[in-house]
Amino acid sequence: MQLDIDIEDWPASEWEALAERVAEAVQGVTEELANPRLSVSLLFTNDAEVHSLNREWRDRDKPTNVLSFPMLAREELLVLAEDGPPEMLGDLALAHETCAREAEDKGISVEDHTAHLITHGLLHLAGYDHETSDEDADAMEALEIAILAKMGIADPYATPST
């Protein structure tokens, strides 16, 4: 999977390397995303930009942590041959202030939370959805946990021990 990464309004860090590590881990767990023809656009931006995108494309007048805009239907992705020209899977946009606030609330690093959100977004681009049913949510969470574990990142859904 090829990533086209644009970093705006995020503090200096290794965001591009983190996104590449996530893509590698995702491809190691989800066969349909291991297709070398796939391309994803990833925008690291601010809450205001994600708020605007969320309002324009999803009719939700608020920022959110990650937005995904798929360009291939799941059915198309599942039958996509490995040979051929690049295929755009979709776009992701991450909101820095929301990501940082959520990481602080969870007591985890912004990098680990961002890895989780990129994973979550890539799974949405592949047609996984946590809002359709409890079973679908459980399946998506299980994939996220497995992908993050490949990166040495703890289960984001585990209840913190006291």
Coordinates of C-alpha atoms in Angstrom, one line a residue:
M1 CA 0.0 0.0 0.0
Q2 CA 1.3 3.4 -1.0
L3 CA 0.6 6.3 1.3
D4 CA 0.4 9.9 0.2
I5 CA 1.0 11.9 3.4
D6 CA 0.4 15.6 3.9
I7 CA 1.2 17.0 7.4
E8 CA -0.3 20.3 8.4
D9 CA -0.7 21.8 11.9
W10 CA 0.8 18.8 13.7
P11 CA 3.9 19.2 16.0
A12 CA 7.2 17.9 14.6
S13 CA 7.5 14.2 15.1
E14 CA 7.9 11.0 13.0
W15 CA 4.2 11.0 11.7
E16 CA 5.2 9.7 8.3
A17 CA 7.2 6.9 9.7
L18 CA 4.4 6.0 12.1
A19 CA 1.8 5.9 9.3
E20 CA 4.1 3.6 7.3
R21 CA 4.5 1.3 10.3
V22 CA 0.7 1.2 10.7
A23 CA 0.2 0.4 7.0
E24 CA 2.7 -2.4 7.2
A25 CA 1.0 -3.9 10.3
V26 CA -2.5 -3.5 8.7
Q27 CA -1.2 -5.4 5.6
G28 CA 0.1 -8.1 7.8
V29 CA -3.3 -8.7 9.4
T30 CA -5.9 -7.9 6.7
E31 CA -5.3 -9.7 3.4
E32 CA -7.5 -7.4 1.4
L33 CA -5.3 -4.4 2.3
A34 CA -2.1 -6.2 1.4
N35 CA -2.7 -5.4 -2.3
P36 CA 0.4 -3.5 -3.6
R37 CA -1.9 -1.5 -6.0
L38 CA -3.6 0.3 -3.2
S39 CA -3.0 4.0 -2.5
V40 CA -4.3 6.0 0.4
S41 CA -4.1 9.8 1.0
L42 CA -3.5 10.7 4.6
L43 CA -3.9 14.2 5.9
F44 CA -2.6 15.2 9.3
T45 CA -4.5 18.5 10.0
N46 CA -6.3 20.4 12.7
D47 CA -9.8 20.3 14.3
A48 CA -11.1 23.2 12.2
E49 CA -10.3 21.5 8.9
V50 CA -11.7 18.1 10.0
H51 CA -14.8 20.0 11.4
S52 CA -15.3 21.6 8.0
L53 CA -14.9 18.2 6.2
N54 CA -17.3 16.5 8.6
R55 CA -19.9 19.2 8.1
E56 CA -19.5 19.2 4.3
W57 CA -19.4 15.5 3.7
R58 CA -21.2 13.9 6.6
D59 CA -23.6 16.6 7.8
R60 CA -22.1 16.5 11.2
D61 CA -21.3 20.0 12.5
K62 CA -18.3 19.1 14.8
P63 CA -14.8 17.9 14.7
T64 CA -13.9 14.3 15.1
N65 CA -10.6 12.4 15.5
V66 CA -10.4 10.7 12.1
L67 CA -12.5 10.8 8.9
S68 CA -12.4 8.2 6.2
F69 CA -13.6 8.7 2.6
P70 CA -13.5 5.4 0.8
M71 CA -13.2 5.3 -3.0
L72 CA -13.5 1.6 -3.6
A73 CA -16.5 -0.5 -2.5
R74 CA -15.6 -3.5 -0.3
E75 CA -16.8 -5.8 -3.1
E76 CA -14.3 -4.1 -5.5
L77 CA -11.5 -4.3 -3.0
L78 CA -12.0 -8.0 -2.4
V79 CA -11.6 -8.9 -6.1
L80 CA -8.9 -6.4 -7.0
A81 CA -6.1 -8.2 -8.9
E82 CA -2.5 -7.5 -7.6
D83 CA -1.4 -6.6 -11.1
G84 CA -2.4 -3.4 -12.7
P85 CA -2.3 0.3 -12.2
P86 CA -2.6 1.9 -8.8
E87 CA -6.1 2.1 -7.2
M88 CA -7.1 4.8 -4.8
L89 CA -8.6 3.1 -1.7
G90 CA -9.5 6.5 -0.2
D91 CA -8.6 9.4 2.0
L92 CA -8.1 9.8 5.7
A93 CA -8.0 13.0 7.7
L94 CA -6.8 13.2 11.3
A95 CA -7.5 16.2 13.7
H96 CA -4.6 17.0 15.9
E97 CA -6.3 18.7 18.8
T98 CA -8.9 16.0 19.2
C99 CA -6.3 13.2 18.9
A100 CA -4.1 14.9 21.5
R101 CA -7.0 15.5 23.9
E102 CA -8.2 11.9 23.6
A103 CA -4.7 10.6 24.1
E104 CA -4.3 12.7 27.3
D105 CA -7.7 11.6 28.5
K106 CA -6.7 7.9 28.0
G107 CA -3.3 8.4 29.5
I108 CA -1.5 7.2 26.4
S109 CA 1.0 8.8 24.0
V110 CA -0.4 10.8 21.1
E111 CA 1.7 8.5 18.8
D112 CA 0.0 5.3 20.1
H113 CA -3.5 6.9 19.8
T114 CA -2.7 8.2 16.3
A115 CA -1.6 4.7 15.3
H116 CA -4.9 3.4 16.5
L117 CA -6.8 6.1 14.6
I118 CA -4.9 5.5 11.4
T119 CA -5.7 1.7 11.8
H120 CA -9.3 2.5 12.5
G121 CA -9.5 4.7 9.4
L122 CA -7.8 2.2 7.1
L123 CA -10.3 -0.5 8.2
H124 CA -13.1 1.9 7.4
L125 CA -11.7 2.4 3.9
A126 CA -11.7 -1.4 3.5
G127 CA -15.4 -1.5 4.4
Y128 CA -15.3 -2.5 8.0
D129 CA -17.9 -0.7 10.1
H130 CA -18.5 -0.6 13.9
E131 CA -21.9 1.2 13.6
T132 CA -23.8 -1.5 11.7
S133 CA -24.0 -4.1 14.4
D134 CA -22.4 -5.3 17.7
E135 CA -20.9 -8.2 15.8
D136 CA -19.3 -5.9 13.2
A137 CA -18.0 -3.6 16.0
D138 CA -16.5 -6.6 17.7
A139 CA -14.9 -7.8 14.5
M140 CA -13.4 -4.4 13.7
E141 CA -12.1 -4.0 17.3
A142 CA -10.5 -7.4 17.2
L143 CA -8.6 -6.5 14.0
E144 CA -7.5 -3.2 15.5
I145 CA -6.2 -4.9 18.6
A146 CA -4.3 -7.5 16.5
I147 CA -2.8 -4.8 14.2
L148 CA -1.7 -2.6 17.1
A149 CA -0.3 -5.6 18.9
K150 CA 2.0 -6.2 15.9
M151 CA 3.3 -2.7 16.6
G152 CA 3.8 -3.3 20.3
I153 CA 0.8 -1.0 21.2
A154 CA -1.5 -2.1 24.0
D155 CA -5.2 -2.9 23.5
P156 CA -7.0 0.4 23.2
Y157 CA -10.2 -1.1 24.4
A158 CA -8.8 -2.7 27.6
T159 CA -10.1 -1.4 30.8
P160 CA -7.1 0.3 32.6
S161 CA -6.1 -1.4 35.8
T162 CA -6.3 0.6 39.0

